Tab-separated table of C-alpha atoms in Angstrom:
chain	number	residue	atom	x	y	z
A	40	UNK	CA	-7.532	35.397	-8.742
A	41	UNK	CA	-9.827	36.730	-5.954
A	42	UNK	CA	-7.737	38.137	-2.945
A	43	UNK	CA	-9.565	36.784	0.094
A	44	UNK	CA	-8.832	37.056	3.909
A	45	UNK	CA	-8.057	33.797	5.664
A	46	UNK	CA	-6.649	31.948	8.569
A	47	UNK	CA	-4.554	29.552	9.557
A	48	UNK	CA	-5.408	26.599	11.287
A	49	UNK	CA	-5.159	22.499	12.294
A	50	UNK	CA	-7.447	19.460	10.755
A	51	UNK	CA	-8.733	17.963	14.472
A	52	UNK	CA	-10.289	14.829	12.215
A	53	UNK	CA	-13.189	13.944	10.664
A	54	UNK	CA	-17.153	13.196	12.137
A	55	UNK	CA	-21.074	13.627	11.313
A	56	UNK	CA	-23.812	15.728	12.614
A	57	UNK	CA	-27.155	15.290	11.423
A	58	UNK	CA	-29.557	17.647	9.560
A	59	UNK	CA	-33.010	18.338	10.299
A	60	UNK	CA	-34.509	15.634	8.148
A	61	UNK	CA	-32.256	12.811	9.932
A	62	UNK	CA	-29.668	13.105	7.105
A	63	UNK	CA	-26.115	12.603	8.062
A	64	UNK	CA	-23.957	14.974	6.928
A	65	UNK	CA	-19.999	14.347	7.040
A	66	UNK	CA	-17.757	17.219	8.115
A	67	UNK	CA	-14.482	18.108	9.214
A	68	UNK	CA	-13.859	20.037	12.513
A	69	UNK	CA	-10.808	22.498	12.176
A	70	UNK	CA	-9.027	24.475	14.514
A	71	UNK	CA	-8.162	27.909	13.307
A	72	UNK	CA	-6.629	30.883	14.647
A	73	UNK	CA	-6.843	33.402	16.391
A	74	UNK	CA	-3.959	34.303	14.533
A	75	UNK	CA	-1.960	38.256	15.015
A	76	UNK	CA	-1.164	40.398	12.400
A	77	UNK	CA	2.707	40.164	12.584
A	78	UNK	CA	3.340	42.613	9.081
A	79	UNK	CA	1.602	45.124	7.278
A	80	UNK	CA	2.655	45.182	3.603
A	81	UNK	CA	1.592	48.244	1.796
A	82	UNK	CA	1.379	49.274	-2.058
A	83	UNK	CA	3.236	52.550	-1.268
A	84	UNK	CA	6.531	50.395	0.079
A	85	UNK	CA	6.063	46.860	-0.744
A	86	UNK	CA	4.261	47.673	-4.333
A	87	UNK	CA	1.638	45.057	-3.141
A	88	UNK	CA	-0.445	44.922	-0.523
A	89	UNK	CA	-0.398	41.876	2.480
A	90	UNK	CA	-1.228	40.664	5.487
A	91	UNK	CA	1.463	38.448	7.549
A	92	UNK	CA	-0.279	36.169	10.471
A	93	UNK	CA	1.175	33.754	12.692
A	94	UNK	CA	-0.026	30.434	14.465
A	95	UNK	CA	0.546	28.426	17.313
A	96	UNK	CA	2.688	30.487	20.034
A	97	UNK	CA	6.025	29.033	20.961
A	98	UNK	CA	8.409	30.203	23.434
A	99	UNK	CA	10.976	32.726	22.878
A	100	UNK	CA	14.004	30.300	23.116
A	101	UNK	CA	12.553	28.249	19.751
A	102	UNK	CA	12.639	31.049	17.804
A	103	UNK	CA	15.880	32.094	15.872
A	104	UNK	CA	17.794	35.893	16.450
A	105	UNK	CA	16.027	37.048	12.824
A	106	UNK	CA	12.703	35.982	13.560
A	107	UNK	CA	12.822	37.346	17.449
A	108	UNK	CA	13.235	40.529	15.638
A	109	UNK	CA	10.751	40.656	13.043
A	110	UNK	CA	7.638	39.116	15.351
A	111	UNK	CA	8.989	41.680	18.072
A	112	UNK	CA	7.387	44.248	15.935
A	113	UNK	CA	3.613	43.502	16.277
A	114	UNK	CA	4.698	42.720	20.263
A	115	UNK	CA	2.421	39.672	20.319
A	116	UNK	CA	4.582	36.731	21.365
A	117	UNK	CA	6.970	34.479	18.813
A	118	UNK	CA	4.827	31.775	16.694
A	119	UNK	CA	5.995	28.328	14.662
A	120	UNK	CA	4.100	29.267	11.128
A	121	UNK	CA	4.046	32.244	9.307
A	122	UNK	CA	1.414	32.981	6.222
A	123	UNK	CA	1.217	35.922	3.867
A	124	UNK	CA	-2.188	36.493	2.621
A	125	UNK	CA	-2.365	39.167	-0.270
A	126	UNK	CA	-5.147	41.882	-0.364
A	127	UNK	CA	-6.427	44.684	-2.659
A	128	UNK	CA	-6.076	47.088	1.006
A	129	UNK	CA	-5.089	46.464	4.261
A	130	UNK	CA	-6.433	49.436	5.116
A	131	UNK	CA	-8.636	48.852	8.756
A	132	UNK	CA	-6.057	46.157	9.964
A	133	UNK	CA	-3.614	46.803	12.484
A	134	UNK	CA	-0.391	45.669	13.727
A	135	UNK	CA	-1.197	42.762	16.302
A	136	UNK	CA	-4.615	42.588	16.063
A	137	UNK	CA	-6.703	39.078	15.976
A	138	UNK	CA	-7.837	37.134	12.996
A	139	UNK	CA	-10.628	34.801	14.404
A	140	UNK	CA	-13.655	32.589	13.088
A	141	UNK	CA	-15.644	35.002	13.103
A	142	UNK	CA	-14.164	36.392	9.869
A	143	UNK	CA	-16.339	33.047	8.458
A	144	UNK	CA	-20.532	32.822	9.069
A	145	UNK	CA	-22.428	29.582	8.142
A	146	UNK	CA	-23.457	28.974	5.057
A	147	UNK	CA	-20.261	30.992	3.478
A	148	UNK	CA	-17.901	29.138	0.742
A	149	UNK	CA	-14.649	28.914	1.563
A	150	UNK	CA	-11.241	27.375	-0.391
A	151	UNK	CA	-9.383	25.055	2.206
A	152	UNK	CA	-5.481	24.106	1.196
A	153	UNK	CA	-3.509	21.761	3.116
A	154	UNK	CA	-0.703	19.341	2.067
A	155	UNK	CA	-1.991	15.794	0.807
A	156	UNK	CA	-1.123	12.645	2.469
A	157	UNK	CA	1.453	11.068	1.465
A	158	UNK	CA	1.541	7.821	-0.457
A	159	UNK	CA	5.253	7.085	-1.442
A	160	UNK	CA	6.398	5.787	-5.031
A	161	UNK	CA	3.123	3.980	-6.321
A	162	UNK	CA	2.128	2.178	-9.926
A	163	UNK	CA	0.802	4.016	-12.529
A	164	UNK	CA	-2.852	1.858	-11.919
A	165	UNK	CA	-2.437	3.177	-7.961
A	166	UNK	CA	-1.605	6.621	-9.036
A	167	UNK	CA	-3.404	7.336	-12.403
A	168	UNK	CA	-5.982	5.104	-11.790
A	169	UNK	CA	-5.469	3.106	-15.089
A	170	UNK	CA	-7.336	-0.340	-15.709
A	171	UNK	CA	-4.049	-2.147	-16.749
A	172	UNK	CA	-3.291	-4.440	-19.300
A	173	UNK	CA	-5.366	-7.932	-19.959
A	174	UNK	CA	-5.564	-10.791	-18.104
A	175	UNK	CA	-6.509	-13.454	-20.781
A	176	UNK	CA	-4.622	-16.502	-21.466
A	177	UNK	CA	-1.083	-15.667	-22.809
A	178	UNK	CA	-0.526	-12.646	-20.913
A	179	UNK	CA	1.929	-13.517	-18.362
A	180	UNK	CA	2.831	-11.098	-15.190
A	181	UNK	CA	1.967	-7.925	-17.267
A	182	UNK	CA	-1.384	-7.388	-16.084
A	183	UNK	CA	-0.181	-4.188	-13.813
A	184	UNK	CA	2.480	-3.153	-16.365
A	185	UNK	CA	2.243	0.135	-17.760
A	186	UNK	CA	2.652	-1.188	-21.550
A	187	UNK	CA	4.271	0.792	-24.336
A	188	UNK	CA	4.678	4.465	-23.170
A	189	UNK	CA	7.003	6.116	-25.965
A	190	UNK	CA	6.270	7.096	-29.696
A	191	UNK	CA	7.875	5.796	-33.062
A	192	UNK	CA	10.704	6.987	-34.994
A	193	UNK	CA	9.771	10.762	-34.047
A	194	UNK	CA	10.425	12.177	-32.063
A	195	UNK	CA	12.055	9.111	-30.062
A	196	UNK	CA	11.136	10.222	-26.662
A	197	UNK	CA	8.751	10.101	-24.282
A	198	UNK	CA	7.203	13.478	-23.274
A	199	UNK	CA	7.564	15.534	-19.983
A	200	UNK	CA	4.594	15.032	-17.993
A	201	UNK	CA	3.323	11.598	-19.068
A	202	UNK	CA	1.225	9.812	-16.794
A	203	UNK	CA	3.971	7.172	-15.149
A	204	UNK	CA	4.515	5.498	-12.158
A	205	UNK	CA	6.169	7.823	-8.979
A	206	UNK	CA	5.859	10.174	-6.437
A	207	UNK	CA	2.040	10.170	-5.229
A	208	UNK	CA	0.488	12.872	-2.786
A	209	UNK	CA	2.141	15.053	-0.266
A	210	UNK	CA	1.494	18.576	-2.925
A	211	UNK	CA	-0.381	20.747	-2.028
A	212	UNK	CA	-4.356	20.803	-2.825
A	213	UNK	CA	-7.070	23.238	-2.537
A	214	UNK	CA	-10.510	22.339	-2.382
A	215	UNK	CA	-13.087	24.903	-3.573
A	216	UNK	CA	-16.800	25.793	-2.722
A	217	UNK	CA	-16.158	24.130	0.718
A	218	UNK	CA	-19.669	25.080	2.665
A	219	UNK	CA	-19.353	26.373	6.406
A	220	UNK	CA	-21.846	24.750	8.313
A	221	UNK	CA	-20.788	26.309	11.978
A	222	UNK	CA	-18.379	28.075	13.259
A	223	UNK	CA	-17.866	28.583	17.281
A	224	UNK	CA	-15.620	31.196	18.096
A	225	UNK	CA	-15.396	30.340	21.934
A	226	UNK	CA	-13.889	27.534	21.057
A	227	UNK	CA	-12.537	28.564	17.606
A	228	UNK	CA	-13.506	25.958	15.432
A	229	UNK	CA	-14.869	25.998	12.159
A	230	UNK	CA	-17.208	23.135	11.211
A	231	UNK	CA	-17.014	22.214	7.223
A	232	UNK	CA	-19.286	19.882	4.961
A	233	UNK	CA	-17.126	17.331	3.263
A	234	UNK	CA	-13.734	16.803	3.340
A	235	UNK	CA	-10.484	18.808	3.267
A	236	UNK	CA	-6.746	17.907	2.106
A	237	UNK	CA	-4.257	16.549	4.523
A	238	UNK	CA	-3.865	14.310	7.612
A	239	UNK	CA	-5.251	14.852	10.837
A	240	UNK	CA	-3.458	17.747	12.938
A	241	UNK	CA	-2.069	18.924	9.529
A	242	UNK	CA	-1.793	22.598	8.666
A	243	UNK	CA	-4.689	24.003	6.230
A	244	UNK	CA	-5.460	27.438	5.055
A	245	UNK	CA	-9.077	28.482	5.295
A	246	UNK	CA	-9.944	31.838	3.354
A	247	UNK	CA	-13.136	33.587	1.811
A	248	UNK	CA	-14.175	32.259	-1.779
């Protein structure tokens, strides 16, 4: 698994621009950074090597005694989300310095991860997308039924991991070989063809392919 850079940032929503042939193109606007280097790890004393950032500043009072004295460190303020983002070197980094946009340039691929929307407990047709069972004549209040969902004699159970009625969405997701389109870092936003996981205002991950 490659070991990119990224940044954090918010999903502002979904809307369209248009290519130069008139197409309409759907994207999603994010806002990302600039996020501090809060911790260096190194190979030498963490036997990996890592890059902790923080995002969105908060005041000092809504941050707890422990983490007052680890963000102290990079002397860059106190911020609600931490991320560790592993790296062959951190070599050229420095304690407090900016992660922006500008790490990203149009037309780069990216991997975007965000937590799904949630959907509650939902049917197995809802969830897995299942036709059902038939609705011909005889077949009475069974048509969204799941049917028969455990073996014979052997080995009397139904397996782990069967495709049931449940819990559906908020897990995390990761969408590959998501294409930058723009990125403006005055107003650091990245612009992104298609869609990424999560809700609007939710918390994604942007990083290098």
């Amino acid at each position: 698994m490659a070991k990119t850079l990224g940044i954090m940032g918010r999903k502002l929503g979904m809307t369209r621009i248009f290519g130069d042939d008139g197409t309409a193109i759907p994207v999603t606007v994010i806002a990302a950074g600039p996020c501090p280097i809060l911790q260096k790890k190194e190979d030498a004393t963490d036997k990996y090597a890592a890059l902790q950032i923080g995002f969105e500043q908060i005041e000092e009072s809504k941050a707890n005694k422990p983490a007052k004295g680890h963000m102290a460190k990079a002397d860059r303020g106190f911020y609600r989300n931490l991320k560790e983002i592993r790296l062959d070197s951190v070599e050229g980094y420095e304690l407090g310095q900016d992660l922006t946009v500008e790490i990203f340039q149009p037309g780069d691929k990216v991997k975007v991860s965000g937590t799904s929307k949630g959907k509650g407990f939902q049917g197995f047709m809802k969830r897995w997308n299942f036709r059902g069972l038939p609705a011909s004549h005889g077949a009475e209040k069974v048509h969204r039924a799941p049917g028969s969902v455990g073996q014979c004699a052997w080995p009397s159970k139904v397996f782990k991991g069967k495709k049931m009625a449940g819990q559906m969405g908020n897990k995390k997701v990761t969408c590959i070989n998501v294409e930058v389109l723009d990125v403006r870092p005055e107003d650091n936003l990245i612009i992104l063809k298609g869609q990424v996981p999560g809700p609007k205002n939710g918390l994604v991950m942007v990083r290098k392919q």
